[in-house]
Amino acid sequence: MYKITLRDNSQIEFSEAKSVMEIAQGISEGLARVALCALVDGEVKDLSYIINKDATLEILTFDTKEGKNALRHSASHILAQAVKRLYPDAKLAIGPAIENGFYYDFDCETSFTPEILTKLEDEMKKIVKENLKIEKFTMERKDALKYFEEKGEIYKSELVSDLPEGEEISFYKQGEFTDLCAGPHVPETGRVKAFKLTSVAGAYWRGNEKNKMLQRIYGTAFTKKSDMEEYLAQVEEAKKRDHNKIGRELEFFTTSELIGQGLPILLPKGSRVIQTLQRFVEDEEEKRGYLLTKTPLMAKRDLYKISGHWDHYRDGMFIMGDPDAEGEVFALRPMTCPFQFQAYLTKMRSYRDLPLRYGETSTLFRNEASGEMHGLIRVRQFTISEGHLACRPDQLEEEFAGCLELAKYMLETLGLDEDVTYRFSKWDENDKEKYIGSAEEWENVQNRMREILDGLKIEYTEEAGEAAFYGPKLDIQIKNVHGKEDTLVTIQIDFQLAERFGMEYVDSDGSKKYPYVIHRTSLGCYERTLALLIEKYAGALPTWLMPTQVKILPIADSHFEYANALKKELMDAGVRVSVDMRNEKIGYKIREAQLEKTPYMLIIGDRERDEETVSVRSRKEGDLGQVPKADFIDSIVKEIRERRK
């Protein structure tokens, strides 16, 4: 007898081996109809998987992440089958499920235009209607190599070649189409009820820009058409909020092919927003005891060798000249920590000097892959609110809590606090070469960090392999409008670099010790923050952040003198203001100011000039009527000072 334990801990028994689908049908025909895959002893399996031992079983539907992935992975195979039917000479690369959809990469002489995507969708509908059974089988490595070489599938052959000798390799077949795949998949193509091909992009084979550029077709798939339509509507709304679109339209930033990818140019408006953010951060850090430093943008490789960046991060650095040449070799800095450590080392420190908090508005350089570049969110040169705190072991928890409180205050002030999640990033104990320090040291520090996070009552997930090479960290994660997650703020515990650099302090008993170092950002990358703010507020940033907070709109030339005098009063009060003195109708001026997301428009005519008032039009509340100019100035100054959202 085989004993199967279900998700609710109930048990069923069988006298013979059964497939997951047969078990699902025995539980409920309705469940079998919506089942897509299953968890058997914690591993994701196809519904055709045979259970021939005692096991735990959870039948998975589209409501689960694994169910969504199985359906969408199957949709990617349906797409590949459609491409091979219409374009037999196309070469197949890879086609995984991704968050909210799937993609497949092809090497094809034909460019996949929107018209061709429509043709491919029609062919996919035929394949779904055929309700082809999706079957798994295996081959030995040598047979798999021969199979793909005979078909001329060079990319599949390369993938098989990279697998170990003697490896048994799995395939999935649906009708005339067969693909190399680990699975799982849904039982038949008819399960993919609703799908849409959404876009085409270029993608280097294996993400390496030295390899051939392939065509990547993106799509999404659902079990219900209504769910897909709702998702696509959300995607359209996301496109409207995409900072790459709005930021350029509002003239916050631009790019130039002559300068290069991942190197955006901040225009006056975007520069003003980032300047406002930097002043806010630097003033707040000063209140909290941070000492400001300004360190070089580059250093000799000797510095990076001590810190470990040369051995563990060199591929991500911009190096001037041959990295293996004799003599001096310089590299642009990817982070500021080893530079600020030199400030610590200017004299011997006492335990009474700690904690020592250094802060810096740092420009950093990281050689990101070209496929990862996206507007202001992922770039190769960026500015960050970087800081490093040297503290005694007994101060670690309080200083870590202070860093987190500062970050949360910044996010709350900007209105981003409800959009973030927390990730405890640990080392990968199965890939120790990526890190410095012993396994025992890592476990001790990670346990200490977990205790700190639990004490602060932070809800967090744990992720192995995401730690810095010198210590674990808390990453504050945020998603852009397209659902892509990035790190916005990070707080890291470093238990190793102080010793590498000889950063000692004299303790109360006269002995010399090494401090803990906390690496942290209070706001993170300013460019990324600007992008996220643009997307959250659809370009209509809070008044205190807007590059132009007030636009004065005189109706006629006779109102210019009063308008300019009013501009001076507002500027003297610290308000960013401009006057639209173009020879245009007032309705046109209002519409333009609205398109620019200007928080307040002051319309000036005879009455306003003669009575020293302003007619106020608010971005949020519409027409507010005529008010004394002094009252308006007091009101907006208070709004800016309080940093209202």
XYZ file of N, CA, C and O in Angstrom, residues 255-410:
624
model
N 19.218 60.517 -23.149
C 20.396 59.680 -23.374
C 20.988 60.031 -24.733
O 20.324 60.639 -25.572
N 22.233 59.635 -24.925
C 22.916 59.902 -26.186
C 23.744 58.688 -26.575
O 24.505 58.158 -25.759
N 23.589 58.248 -27.825
C 24.390 57.122 -28.306
C 25.878 57.463 -28.307
O 26.725 56.578 -28.180
N 26.187 58.743 -28.461
C 27.595 59.144 -28.454
C 28.220 58.988 -27.071
O 29.432 58.796 -26.943
N 27.408 59.088 -26.034
C 27.921 58.930 -24.662
C 27.934 57.464 -24.271
O 28.898 56.969 -23.697
N 26.864 56.738 -24.569
C 26.868 55.310 -24.297
C 25.685 54.853 -23.484
O 25.015 55.634 -22.795
N 25.447 53.540 -23.553
C 24.319 52.931 -22.855
C 24.552 52.938 -21.350
O 25.660 52.716 -20.870
N 23.485 53.174 -20.607
C 23.585 53.177 -19.157
C 24.225 54.417 -18.592
O 24.619 54.435 -17.420
N 24.334 55.478 -19.411
C 24.949 56.731 -18.976
C 23.989 57.883 -19.290
O 24.195 58.657 -20.224
N 22.894 57.998 -18.532
C 21.885 59.017 -18.816
C 22.382 60.424 -18.513
O 23.286 60.621 -17.695
N 21.786 61.387 -19.204
C 22.078 62.801 -18.973
C 20.898 63.384 -18.206
O 19.767 63.390 -18.700
N 21.142 63.859 -17.005
C 20.092 64.510 -16.233
C 19.945 65.946 -16.726
O 20.895 66.730 -16.673
N 18.765 66.268 -17.200
C 18.474 67.616 -17.672
C 18.167 68.515 -16.471
O 18.066 68.023 -15.336
N 18.029 69.823 -16.676
C 17.842 70.735 -15.529
C 16.731 70.316 -14.563
O 16.901 70.414 -13.338
N 15.610 69.822 -15.083
C 14.513 69.442 -14.184
C 14.889 68.244 -13.321
O 14.691 68.239 -12.110
N 15.419 67.196 -13.963
C 15.824 66.020 -13.203
C 16.949 66.320 -12.241
O 16.980 65.812 -11.109
N 17.877 67.162 -12.672
C 18.999 67.542 -11.796
C 18.498 68.273 -10.557
O 19.021 68.087 -9.455
N 17.475 69.098 -10.735
C 16.939 69.846 -9.592
C 16.279 68.906 -8.585
O 16.426 69.084 -7.372
N 15.564 67.902 -9.082
C 14.938 66.950 -8.166
C 16.000 66.202 -7.370
O 15.906 66.060 -6.149
N 17.041 65.739 -8.059
C 18.089 64.983 -7.358
C 18.854 65.883 -6.397
O 19.225 65.460 -5.291
N 19.077 67.129 -6.762
C 19.718 68.060 -5.830
C 18.879 68.228 -4.568
O 19.408 68.250 -3.450
N 17.554 68.322 -4.737
C 16.650 68.449 -3.583
C 16.743 67.217 -2.692
O 16.799 67.320 -1.461
N 16.772 66.035 -3.313
C 16.896 64.794 -2.548
C 18.227 64.738 -1.807
O 18.291 64.346 -0.636
N 19.306 65.116 -2.473
C 20.630 65.066 -1.846
C 20.709 66.007 -0.648
O 21.253 65.646 0.407
N 20.186 67.206 -0.793
C 20.213 68.148 0.326
C 19.399 67.616 1.500
O 19.803 67.739 2.661
N 18.256 67.021 1.197
C 17.405 66.423 2.227
C 18.171 65.335 2.977
O 18.201 65.309 4.217
N 18.828 64.441 2.222
C 19.565 63.339 2.838
C 20.748 63.856 3.653
O 20.947 63.466 4.815
N 21.548 64.730 3.076
C 22.752 65.206 3.765
C 22.399 65.978 5.034
O 23.069 65.835 6.066
N 21.351 66.795 4.976
C 20.931 67.536 6.174
C 20.435 66.580 7.251
O 20.739 66.760 8.441
N 19.688 65.552 6.844
C 19.147 64.604 7.819
C 20.265 63.768 8.428
O 20.260 63.485 9.635
N 21.233 63.372 7.620
C 22.352 62.588 8.149
C 23.184 63.417 9.118
O 23.659 62.905 10.147
N 23.363 64.700 8.825
C 24.121 65.561 9.729
C 23.444 65.635 11.094
O 24.117 65.604 12.131
N 22.114 65.686 11.106
C 21.376 65.719 12.370
C 21.618 64.449 13.181
O 21.512 64.454 14.407
N 21.939 63.361 12.481
C 22.080 62.061 13.133
C 23.542 61.700 13.383
O 23.860 60.530 13.606
N 24.411 62.678 13.312
C 25.790 62.458 13.705
C 26.712 61.937 12.640
O 27.808 61.439 12.956
N 26.333 62.045 11.382
C 27.219 61.600 10.301
C 28.232 62.691 9.973
O 27.920 63.881 9.980
N 29.454 62.250 9.679
C 30.527 63.153 9.282
C 30.696 63.049 7.768
O 30.852 61.950 7.225
N 30.673 64.185 7.091
C 30.695 64.209 5.634
C 32.117 64.005 5.108
O 33.064 64.626 5.589
N 32.265 63.125 4.121
C 33.552 62.960 3.440
C 33.349 63.189 1.940
O 32.239 63.128 1.426
N 34.449 63.426 1.268
C 34.439 63.529 -0.200
C 35.715 62.858 -0.677
O 36.815 63.368 -0.456
N 35.569 61.712 -1.304
C 36.721 60.887 -1.654
C 36.852 60.750 -3.176
O 35.922 61.038 -3.919
N 38.013 60.297 -3.667
C 38.255 60.236 -5.112
C 37.333 59.250 -5.835
O 36.800 58.313 -5.228
N 37.191 59.457 -7.128
C 36.355 58.594 -7.955
C 37.112 57.374 -8.461
O 36.515 56.480 -9.068
N 38.410 57.325 -8.223
C 39.212 56.201 -8.707
C 40.335 55.922 -7.715
O 40.627 56.740 -6.838
N 40.921 54.757 -7.888
C 42.051 54.398 -7.029
C 42.896 53.341 -7.727
O 42.463 52.700 -8.688
N 44.103 53.151 -7.216
C 44.967 52.095 -7.719
C 44.380 50.730 -7.354
O 43.661 50.588 -6.364
N 44.739 49.738 -8.133
C 44.218 48.396 -7.858
C 44.664 47.893 -6.489
O 44.030 47.004 -5.914
N 45.757 48.474 -5.955
C 46.254 48.057 -4.639
C 45.165 48.168 -3.577
O 45.031 47.305 -2.699
N 44.379 49.253 -3.641
C 43.302 49.465 -2.673
C 42.257 48.364 -2.801
O 41.813 47.786 -1.797
N 41.874 48.052 -4.040
C 40.835 47.056 -4.271
C 41.320 45.645 -3.956
O 40.509 44.761 -3.659
N 42.641 45.436 -4.031
C 43.173 44.120 -3.656
C 43.040 43.888 -2.157
O 42.714 42.788 -1.709
N 43.283 44.931 -1.374
C 43.141 44.795 0.080
C 41.687 44.523 0.438
O 41.374 43.645 1.252
N 40.768 45.272 -0.175
C 39.351 45.141 0.171
C 38.749 43.834 -0.332
O 37.732 43.371 0.203
N 39.356 43.245 -1.372
C 38.814 42.026 -1.955
C 38.015 42.260 -3.216
O 37.628 41.311 -3.901
N 37.764 43.529 -3.554
C 36.997 43.812 -4.760
C 37.730 43.347 -6.020
O 37.102 42.932 -6.997
N 39.055 43.414 -5.994
C 39.825 43.026 -7.181
C 39.627 41.538 -7.490
O 39.536 41.143 -8.644
N 39.531 40.727 -6.454
C 39.359 39.287 -6.655
C 37.897 38.885 -6.819
O 37.595 37.910 -7.508
N 36.991 39.639 -6.183
C 35.594 39.209 -6.142
C 34.641 40.078 -6.954
O 33.471 39.723 -7.100
N 35.126 41.218 -7.454
C 34.205 42.131 -8.133
C 34.816 42.741 -9.396
O 34.249 43.638 -9.984
N 35.979 42.243 -9.820
C 36.707 42.890 -10.909
C 35.902 42.952 -12.202
O 35.968 43.934 -12.935
N 35.091 41.922 -12.492
C 34.314 41.919 -13.736
C 33.288 43.047 -13.764
O 32.829 43.438 -14.845
N 32.931 43.560 -12.604
C 31.953 44.637 -12.543
C 32.573 46.019 -12.470
O 31.863 47.007 -12.261
N 33.887 46.109 -12.661
C 34.592 47.385 -12.520
C 35.078 47.898 -13.875
O 35.331 47.122 -14.795
N 35.206 49.224 -13.961
C 35.821 49.856 -15.128
C 37.302 50.080 -14.812
O 37.643 50.885 -13.938
N 38.162 49.347 -15.501
C 39.600 49.377 -15.237
C 40.297 50.114 -16.368
O 39.996 49.908 -17.546
N 41.214 50.969 -16.002
C 41.933 51.776 -16.991
C 43.194 51.039 -17.422
O 44.142 50.920 -16.647
N 43.166 50.521 -18.632
C 44.326 49.802 -19.129
C 44.249 48.323 -18.839
O 43.217 47.775 -18.452
N 45.377 47.654 -18.990
C 45.486 46.211 -18.799
C 45.498 45.901 -17.307
O 46.408 46.332 -16.582
N 44.513 45.158 -16.807
C 44.462 44.883 -15.367
C 45.641 44.059 -14.858
O 45.930 44.063 -13.659
N 46.308 43.371 -15.773
C 47.439 42.527 -15.365
C 48.793 43.175 -15.641
O 49.839 42.539 -15.464
N 48.767 44.445 -16.075
C 50.024 45.136 -16.385
C 50.806 45.444 -15.120
O 50.250 45.557 -14.018
N 52.121 45.592 -15.266
C 52.957 45.989 -14.138
C 52.820 47.495 -13.914
O 52.368 48.236 -14.785
N 53.208 47.938 -12.745
C 53.116 49.361 -12.431
C 51.724 49.728 -11.945
O 50.934 48.874 -11.532
N 51.414 51.007 -11.987
C 50.142 51.493 -11.463
C 49.009 51.224 -12.450
O 49.101 51.567 -13.625
N 47.956 50.599 -11.952
C 46.725 50.389 -12.709
C 45.590 50.976 -11.891
O 45.453 50.677 -10.696
N 44.792 51.822 -12.517
C 43.701 52.493 -11.816
C 42.352 51.926 -12.258
O 42.206 51.410 -13.367
N 41.360 52.050 -11.371
C 39.990 51.644 -11.690
C 39.021 52.616 -11.049
O 39.265 53.111 -9.934
N 37.938 52.894 -11.764
C 36.873 53.712 -11.191
C 36.214 52.942 -10.058
O 36.082 51.719 -10.122
N 35.771 53.652 -9.051
C 35.279 52.964 -7.861
C 33.859 52.414 -8.056
O 32.976 53.113 -8.545
N 33.628 51.145 -7.678
C 32.276 50.593 -7.704
C 31.537 50.826 -6.391
O 30.329 50.654 -6.318
N 32.282 51.183 -5.336
C 31.705 51.528 -4.040
C 32.729 52.347 -3.264
O 33.899 52.432 -3.639
N 32.288 52.955 -2.161
C 33.110 53.949 -1.477
C 33.800 53.413 -0.230
O 34.684 54.068 0.322
N 33.433 52.214 0.228
C 33.918 51.746 1.529
C 35.441 51.807 1.696
O 35.919 52.368 2.698
N 36.258 51.285 0.764
C 37.700 51.316 1.034
C 38.267 52.731 1.076
O 39.305 52.966 1.703
N 37.581 53.680 0.432
C 38.023 55.079 0.456
C 37.742 55.703 1.829
O 38.601 56.373 2.416
N 36.539 55.471 2.337
C 36.207 56.032 3.654
C 37.014 55.360 4.765
O 37.277 55.979 5.806
N 37.424 54.125 4.545
C 38.275 53.467 5.541
C 39.588 54.234 5.722
O 40.166 54.245 6.820
N 40.057 54.866 4.652
C 41.306 55.631 4.754
C 41.124 56.847 5.673
O 42.076 57.290 6.319
N 39.899 57.385 5.720
C 39.630 58.486 6.654
C 39.717 57.987 8.092
O 40.246 58.683 8.972
N 39.204 56.793 8.348
C 39.293 56.202 9.685
C 40.748 56.019 10.095
O 41.119 56.211 11.261
N 41.589 55.655 9.131
C 42.973 55.292 9.426
C 43.904 56.489 9.606
O 45.109 56.309 9.811
N 43.373 57.714 9.564
C 44.247 58.880 9.710
C 44.836 59.005 11.111
O 45.833 59.701 11.304
N 44.237 58.326 12.097
C 44.788 58.338 13.460
C 44.245 57.145 14.240
O 43.271 56.514 13.821
N 44.877 56.846 15.346
C 44.415 55.748 16.189
C 43.099 56.149 16.853
O 42.939 57.276 17.319
N 42.152 55.222 16.886
C 40.835 55.481 17.465
C 40.699 54.804 18.823
O 41.267 53.739 19.066
N 39.915 55.442 19.678
C 39.603 54.891 20.987
C 38.183 54.331 20.975
O 37.364 54.718 20.135
N 37.902 53.447 21.923
C 36.534 52.934 22.042
C 35.548 54.067 22.309
O 34.362 53.966 21.988
N 36.081 55.186 22.870
C 35.213 56.338 23.137
C 34.837 57.070 21.843
O 33.857 57.812 21.819
N 35.635 56.879 20.767
C 35.350 57.543 19.487
C 34.218 56.870 18.720
O 33.689 57.443 17.760
N 33.887 55.651 19.136
C 32.895 54.874 18.393
C 31.512 55.022 19.022
O 31.405 55.179 20.236
N 30.464 54.996 18.232
C 30.458 54.760 16.785
C 30.939 55.984 16.005
O 30.701 57.123 16.395
N 31.595 55.706 14.883
C 32.047 56.747 13.966
C 31.268 56.573 12.674
O 31.317 55.514 12.040
N 30.507 57.605 12.297
C 29.600 57.500 11.145
C 30.082 58.432 10.040
O 30.092 59.644 10.207
N 30.460 57.830 8.908
C 30.847 58.614 7.730
C 29.716 58.547 6.698
O 29.167 57.470 6.431
N 29.419 59.687 6.090
C 28.435 59.737 5.018
C 29.017 60.457 3.816
O 29.858 61.345 3.954
N 28.577 60.053 2.621
C 29.083 60.692 1.408
C 28.070 60.545 0.279
O 27.450 59.479 0.124
N 27.896 61.608 -0.483
C 27.151 61.524 -1.735
C 28.140 61.045 -2.784
O 28.960 61.814 -3.276
N 28.070 59.757 -3.104
C 29.118 59.095 -3.880
C 28.676 58.826 -5.310
O 27.599 58.270 -5.535
N 29.522 59.175 -6.258
C 29.327 58.765 -7.646
C 30.086 57.459 -7.848
O 31.283 57.379 -7.568
N 29.379 56.428 -8.320
C 29.956 55.097 -8.477
C 29.834 54.629 -9.922
O 29.017 55.144 -10.691
N 30.644 53.625 -10.260
C 30.701 53.121 -11.632
C 30.684 51.600 -11.597
O 31.531 50.990 -10.945
N 29.713 51.001 -12.280
C 29.636 49.543 -12.331
C 29.366 49.098 -13.762
O 28.475 49.625 -14.417
N 30.121 48.129 -14.191
C 30.054 47.673 -15.575
C 28.919 46.670 -15.751
O 29.139 45.474 -15.922
N 27.696 47.188 -15.711
C 26.518 46.346 -15.861
C 26.434 45.804 -17.295
O 26.849 46.454 -18.248
N 25.863 44.616 -17.433
C 25.663 44.034 -18.767
C 24.688 44.896 -19.553
O 23.745 45.454 -18.998
N 24.909 44.987 -20.850
C 24.086 45.873 -21.673
C 22.619 45.475 -21.641
O 21.730 46.327 -21.703
N 22.339 44.178 -21.521
C 20.948 43.731 -21.486
C 20.212 44.115 -20.223
O 18.988 44.029 -20.157
N 20.959 44.540 -19.196
C 20.345 44.911 -17.926
C 19.992 46.392 -17.848
O 19.304 46.821 -16.921
N 20.469 47.191 -18.799
C 20.244 48.640 -18.735
C 18.761 48.963 -18.879
O 18.062 48.377 -19.701
N 18.294 49.904 -18.055
C 16.895 50.335 -18.170
C 16.745 51.740 -17.613
O 16.737 51.939 -16.404
N 16.647 52.717 -18.523
C 16.372 54.097 -18.117
C 17.290 54.577 -17.011
O 18.515 54.537 -17.120
N 16.689 55.034 -15.901
C 17.442 55.474 -14.731
C 17.531 54.394 -13.661
O 18.207 54.585 -12.644
N 16.855 53.267 -13.871
C 16.788 52.256 -12.818
C 18.064 51.436 -12.741
O 18.549 51.124 -11.658
N 18.630 51.080 -13.877
C 19.898 50.335 -13.872
C 20.834 50.990 -14.860
O 20.592 50.958 -16.069
N 21.885 51.611 -14.326
C 22.805 52.404 -15.138
C 24.243 52.058 -14.764
O 24.495 51.320 -13.808
N 25.183 52.612 -15.503
C 26.595 52.298 -15.271
C 27.303 53.358 -14.435
O 28.352 53.086 -13.863
N 26.771 54.555 -14.395
C 27.275 55.590 -13.490
C 26.085 56.116 -12.712
O 25.058 56.461 -13.296
N 26.218 56.152 -11.391
C 25.094 56.588 -10.575
C 25.603 57.220 -9.287
O 26.785 57.104 -8.931
N 24.696 57.899 -8.603
C 25.041 58.596 -7.365
C 24.237 57.986 -6.231
O 23.047 57.701 -6.380
N 24.897 57.815 -5.088
C 24.286 57.066 -3.996
C 24.538 57.759 -2.661
O 25.568 58.422 -2.476
N 23.608 57.622 -1.740
C 23.772 58.186 -0.387
C 24.478 57.133 0.468
O 23.851 56.406 1.230
N 25.783 57.078 0.330
C 26.549 55.977 0.918
C 27.088 56.356 2.290
O 27.433 57.508 2.545
N 27.172 55.367 3.166
C 27.713 55.625 4.491
C 28.327 54.381 5.099
O 27.937 53.254 4.758
N 29.287 54.583 6.004
C 29.944 53.476 6.696
C 30.111 53.838 8.162
O 30.580 54.924 8.485
N 29.680 52.926 9.010
C 29.708 53.156 10.446
C 30.632 52.142 11.094
O 30.452 50.927 10.918
N 31.634 52.616 11.834
C 32.502 51.740 12.613
C 31.981 51.741 14.042
O 31.784 52.802 14.639
N 31.729 50.552 14.571
C 31.147 50.493 15.913
C 31.675 49.284 16.677
O 32.164 48.321 16.094
N 31.564 49.366 17.998
C 31.936 48.254 18.863
C 30.859 47.168 18.786
O 29.712 47.441 18.416
N 31.183 45.923 19.147
C 30.175 44.855 19.121
C 28.926 45.187 19.931
O 27.812 44.857 19.513
N 29.103 45.867 21.075
C 27.943 46.194 21.912
C 27.083 47.311 21.318
O 25.970 47.557 21.783
N 27.581 47.993 20.273
C 26.834 49.073 19.628
C 26.147 48.631 18.340
O 25.366 49.393 17.757
N 26.443 47.400 17.899
C 26.017 46.966 16.574
C 24.498 47.030 16.400
O 23.990 47.569 15.409
N 23.765 46.506 17.350
C 22.304 46.457 17.203
C 21.704 47.858 17.156
O 20.853 48.154 16.309
N 22.148 48.740 18.037
C 21.604 50.096 18.067
C 21.927 50.860 16.784
O 21.078 51.577 16.238
N 23.161 50.687 16.283
C 23.542 51.388 15.060
C 22.802 50.826 13.839
O 22.384 51.581 12.959
N 22.636 49.510 13.810
C 21.876 48.903 12.714
C 20.437 49.414 12.737
O 19.872 49.779 11.691
N 19.849 49.462 13.923
C 18.475 49.964 14.058
C 18.379 51.413 13.617
O 17.395 51.820 12.984
N 19.412 52.216 13.929
C 19.420 53.618 13.514
C 19.472 53.756 12.001
O 18.800 54.620 11.419
N 20.252 52.893 11.346
C 20.324 52.909 9.879
C 18.978 52.548 9.265
O 18.528 53.175 8.291
N 18.334 51.554 9.853
C 17.034 51.135 9.331
C 15.977 52.207 9.569
O 15.162 52.497 8.678
N 16.004 52.823 10.733
C 15.028 53.879 11.033
C 15.192 55.049 10.072
O 14.202 55.616 9.593
N 16.437 55.405 9.757
C 16.697 56.492 8.820
C 16.162 56.135 7.431
O 15.494 56.956 6.783
N 16.439 54.915 6.970
C 15.963 54.494 5.651
C 14.438 54.506 5.596
O 13.837 54.978 4.624
N 13.800 54.009 6.655
C 12.335 53.979 6.681
C 11.758 55.391 6.708
O 10.724 55.665 6.086
N 12.423 56.299 7.408
C 11.978 57.698 7.433
C 12.056 58.322 6.043
O 11.144 59.029 5.603
N 13.153 58.039 5.339
C 13.307 58.563 3.987
C 12.208 58.031 3.067
O 11.576 58.779 2.316
